[in-house]
Amino acid sequence: MKKVLTLAAVAEAATGLALLVVPSLVGQLLLGTGLTGVSIPVARVAGIALIALGIACLPGLALVGMLTYSALVTVYLAYIAICGEWVGPLLWPAVSIHAILVVLLARVWLNKPR
């Protein structure tokens, strides 16, 4: 079971990395058409989630997976907000909530007995 879960975790993380780096190509290969417009940042957030899922599925790393997701999505959403191409009314509140989660999760992770 551990080997299968590790294989699945690595596969999901690899797919997430591909979505993060070349979302249009992944869309072309999976869906038969490249991604454009607002689907690019949505695909990148999905990629971040898959990377975090891959990490969280490794033994004992659930907290690290959630911390990874919150940290990466905070940075990416802040980047989108600063660039200003797609800024909805809940984008900055989402950045703020994820930043708070990063702080809370990091405190738990740093205070966790080793």
mmCIF file of C-alpha atoms in Angstrom:
data_model
loop_
_atom_site.group_PDB
_atom_site.id
_atom_site.type_symbol
_atom_site.label_atom_id
_atom_site.label_comp_id
_atom_site.label_asym_id
_atom_site.label_seq_id
_atom_site.Cartn_x
_atom_site.Cartn_y
_atom_site.Cartn_z
ATOM 1 C CA MET A 1 0.000 0.000 0.000
ATOM 2 C CA LYS A 2 2.815 2.425 0.896
ATOM 3 C CA LYS A 3 4.464 1.959 -2.518
ATOM 4 C CA VAL A 4 1.212 2.545 -4.401
ATOM 5 C CA LEU A 5 0.426 5.656 -2.365
ATOM 6 C CA THR A 6 3.937 7.004 -2.932
ATOM 7 C CA LEU A 7 3.653 6.347 -6.674
ATOM 8 C CA ALA A 8 0.286 8.130 -6.794
ATOM 9 C CA ALA A 9 1.665 11.039 -4.763
ATOM 10 C CA VAL A 10 4.635 11.468 -7.110
ATOM 11 C CA ALA A 11 2.384 11.259 -10.187
ATOM 12 C CA GLU A 12 0.000 13.907 -8.816
ATOM 13 C CA ALA A 13 2.864 16.199 -7.834
ATOM 14 C CA ALA A 14 4.396 15.818 -11.314
ATOM 15 C CA THR A 15 1.066 16.651 -12.950
ATOM 16 C CA GLY A 16 0.753 19.647 -10.635
ATOM 17 C CA LEU A 17 4.214 20.863 -11.547
ATOM 18 C CA ALA A 18 3.355 20.549 -15.241
ATOM 19 C CA LEU A 19 0.125 22.535 -14.699
ATOM 20 C CA LEU A 20 2.087 25.191 -12.861
ATOM 21 C CA VAL A 21 4.821 25.528 -15.490
ATOM 22 C CA VAL A 22 3.062 24.812 -18.819
ATOM 23 C CA PRO A 23 -0.712 24.864 -18.201
ATOM 24 C CA SER A 24 -1.648 25.353 -21.854
ATOM 25 C CA LEU A 25 0.363 22.304 -22.942
ATOM 26 C CA VAL A 26 -1.240 20.169 -20.226
ATOM 27 C CA GLY A 27 -4.661 21.374 -21.379
ATOM 28 C CA GLN A 28 -3.750 20.463 -24.970
ATOM 29 C CA LEU A 29 -2.558 16.997 -23.985
ATOM 30 C CA LEU A 30 -5.441 16.218 -21.610
ATOM 31 C CA LEU A 31 -8.368 18.038 -23.186
ATOM 32 C CA GLY A 32 -7.338 18.423 -26.804
ATOM 33 C CA THR A 33 -7.202 22.227 -26.668
ATOM 34 C CA GLY A 34 -4.786 24.660 -25.102
ATOM 35 C CA LEU A 35 -5.847 26.711 -22.130
ATOM 36 C CA THR A 36 -6.228 30.467 -22.585
ATOM 37 C CA GLY A 37 -7.376 33.504 -20.639
ATOM 38 C CA VAL A 38 -8.501 33.070 -17.076
ATOM 39 C CA SER A 39 -8.184 29.281 -17.315
ATOM 40 C CA ILE A 40 -4.387 29.678 -17.047
ATOM 41 C CA PRO A 41 -4.360 30.997 -13.440
ATOM 42 C CA VAL A 42 -7.095 28.542 -12.467
ATOM 43 C CA ALA A 43 -4.984 25.682 -13.868
ATOM 44 C CA ARG A 44 -1.928 26.962 -11.988
ATOM 45 C CA VAL A 45 -3.840 27.021 -8.683
ATOM 46 C CA ALA A 46 -4.979 23.460 -9.460
ATOM 47 C CA GLY A 47 -1.321 22.610 -10.122
ATOM 48 C CA ILE A 48 -0.322 24.036 -6.758
ATOM 49 C CA ALA A 49 -3.076 21.954 -5.135
ATOM 50 C CA LEU A 50 -1.832 18.783 -6.834
ATOM 51 C CA ILE A 51 1.737 19.431 -5.697
ATOM 52 C CA ALA A 52 0.505 19.918 -2.131
ATOM 53 C CA LEU A 53 -1.664 16.793 -2.390
ATOM 54 C CA GLY A 54 1.360 14.809 -3.506
ATOM 55 C CA ILE A 55 3.348 16.054 -0.527
ATOM 56 C CA ALA A 56 0.464 15.495 1.912
ATOM 57 C CA CYS A 57 0.067 11.883 0.791
ATOM 58 C CA LEU A 58 3.623 10.993 1.731
ATOM 59 C CA PRO A 59 3.872 9.409 5.184
ATOM 60 C CA GLY A 60 3.813 11.977 7.986
ATOM 61 C CA LEU A 61 3.719 15.027 5.720
ATOM 62 C CA ALA A 62 0.050 16.111 5.789
ATOM 63 C CA LEU A 63 0.903 19.324 7.659
ATOM 64 C CA VAL A 64 3.749 20.084 5.251
ATOM 65 C CA GLY A 65 1.366 19.534 2.321
ATOM 66 C CA MET A 66 -1.140 22.039 3.684
ATOM 67 C CA LEU A 67 1.621 24.511 4.488
ATOM 68 C CA THR A 68 3.019 24.122 0.973
ATOM 69 C CA TYR A 69 -0.396 24.730 -0.583
ATOM 70 C CA SER A 70 -1.163 27.780 1.527
ATOM 71 C CA ALA A 71 2.279 29.337 1.008
ATOM 72 C CA LEU A 72 2.391 28.793 -2.754
ATOM 73 C CA VAL A 73 -1.194 29.879 -3.360
ATOM 74 C CA THR A 74 -0.647 33.004 -1.233
ATOM 75 C CA VAL A 75 2.350 34.007 -3.323
ATOM 76 C CA TYR A 76 0.658 33.180 -6.634
ATOM 77 C CA LEU A 77 -2.624 34.938 -5.836
ATOM 78 C CA ALA A 78 -0.729 37.996 -4.574
ATOM 79 C CA TYR A 79 1.246 38.006 -7.821
ATOM 80 C CA ILE A 80 -1.993 37.882 -9.835
ATOM 81 C CA ALA A 81 -3.475 40.692 -7.720
ATOM 82 C CA ILE A 82 -0.394 42.897 -8.127
ATOM 83 C CA CYS A 83 -0.238 42.335 -11.897
ATOM 84 C CA GLY A 84 -3.890 43.334 -12.020
ATOM 85 C CA GLU A 85 -5.074 41.426 -15.081
ATOM 86 C CA TRP A 86 -7.674 39.359 -13.214
ATOM 87 C CA VAL A 87 -8.708 40.970 -9.933
ATOM 88 C CA GLY A 88 -12.099 40.116 -8.496
ATOM 89 C CA PRO A 89 -13.503 41.488 -5.246
ATOM 90 C CA LEU A 90 -12.478 38.425 -3.237
ATOM 91 C CA LEU A 91 -8.908 38.090 -4.533
ATOM 92 C CA TRP A 92 -7.201 40.186 -1.830
ATOM 93 C CA PRO A 93 -9.318 38.645 0.958
ATOM 94 C CA ALA A 94 -8.277 35.195 -0.362
ATOM 95 C CA VAL A 95 -4.620 36.279 -0.279
ATOM 96 C CA SER A 96 -5.079 37.521 3.298
ATOM 97 C CA ILE A 97 -6.807 34.352 4.495
ATOM 98 C CA HIS A 98 -4.117 32.148 2.969
ATOM 99 C CA ALA A 99 -1.375 34.313 4.473
ATOM 100 C CA ILE A 100 -2.980 33.889 7.904
ATOM 101 C CA LEU A 101 -3.165 30.131 7.326
ATOM 102 C CA VAL A 102 0.534 30.092 6.409
ATOM 103 C CA VAL A 103 1.403 31.755 9.703
ATOM 104 C CA LEU A 104 -0.813 29.397 11.720
ATOM 105 C CA LEU A 105 0.397 26.252 9.931
ATOM 106 C CA ALA A 106 4.038 27.356 10.164
ATOM 107 C CA ARG A 107 3.678 27.900 13.914
ATOM 108 C CA VAL A 108 2.263 24.397 14.338
ATOM 109 C CA TRP A 109 5.007 22.922 12.139
ATOM 110 C CA LEU A 110 7.814 24.772 13.933
ATOM 111 C CA ASN A 111 6.468 23.853 17.388
ATOM 112 C CA LYS A 112 5.895 20.208 16.463
ATOM 113 C CA PRO A 113 8.079 17.841 18.506
ATOM 114 C CA ARG A 114 10.621 16.087 16.307
#
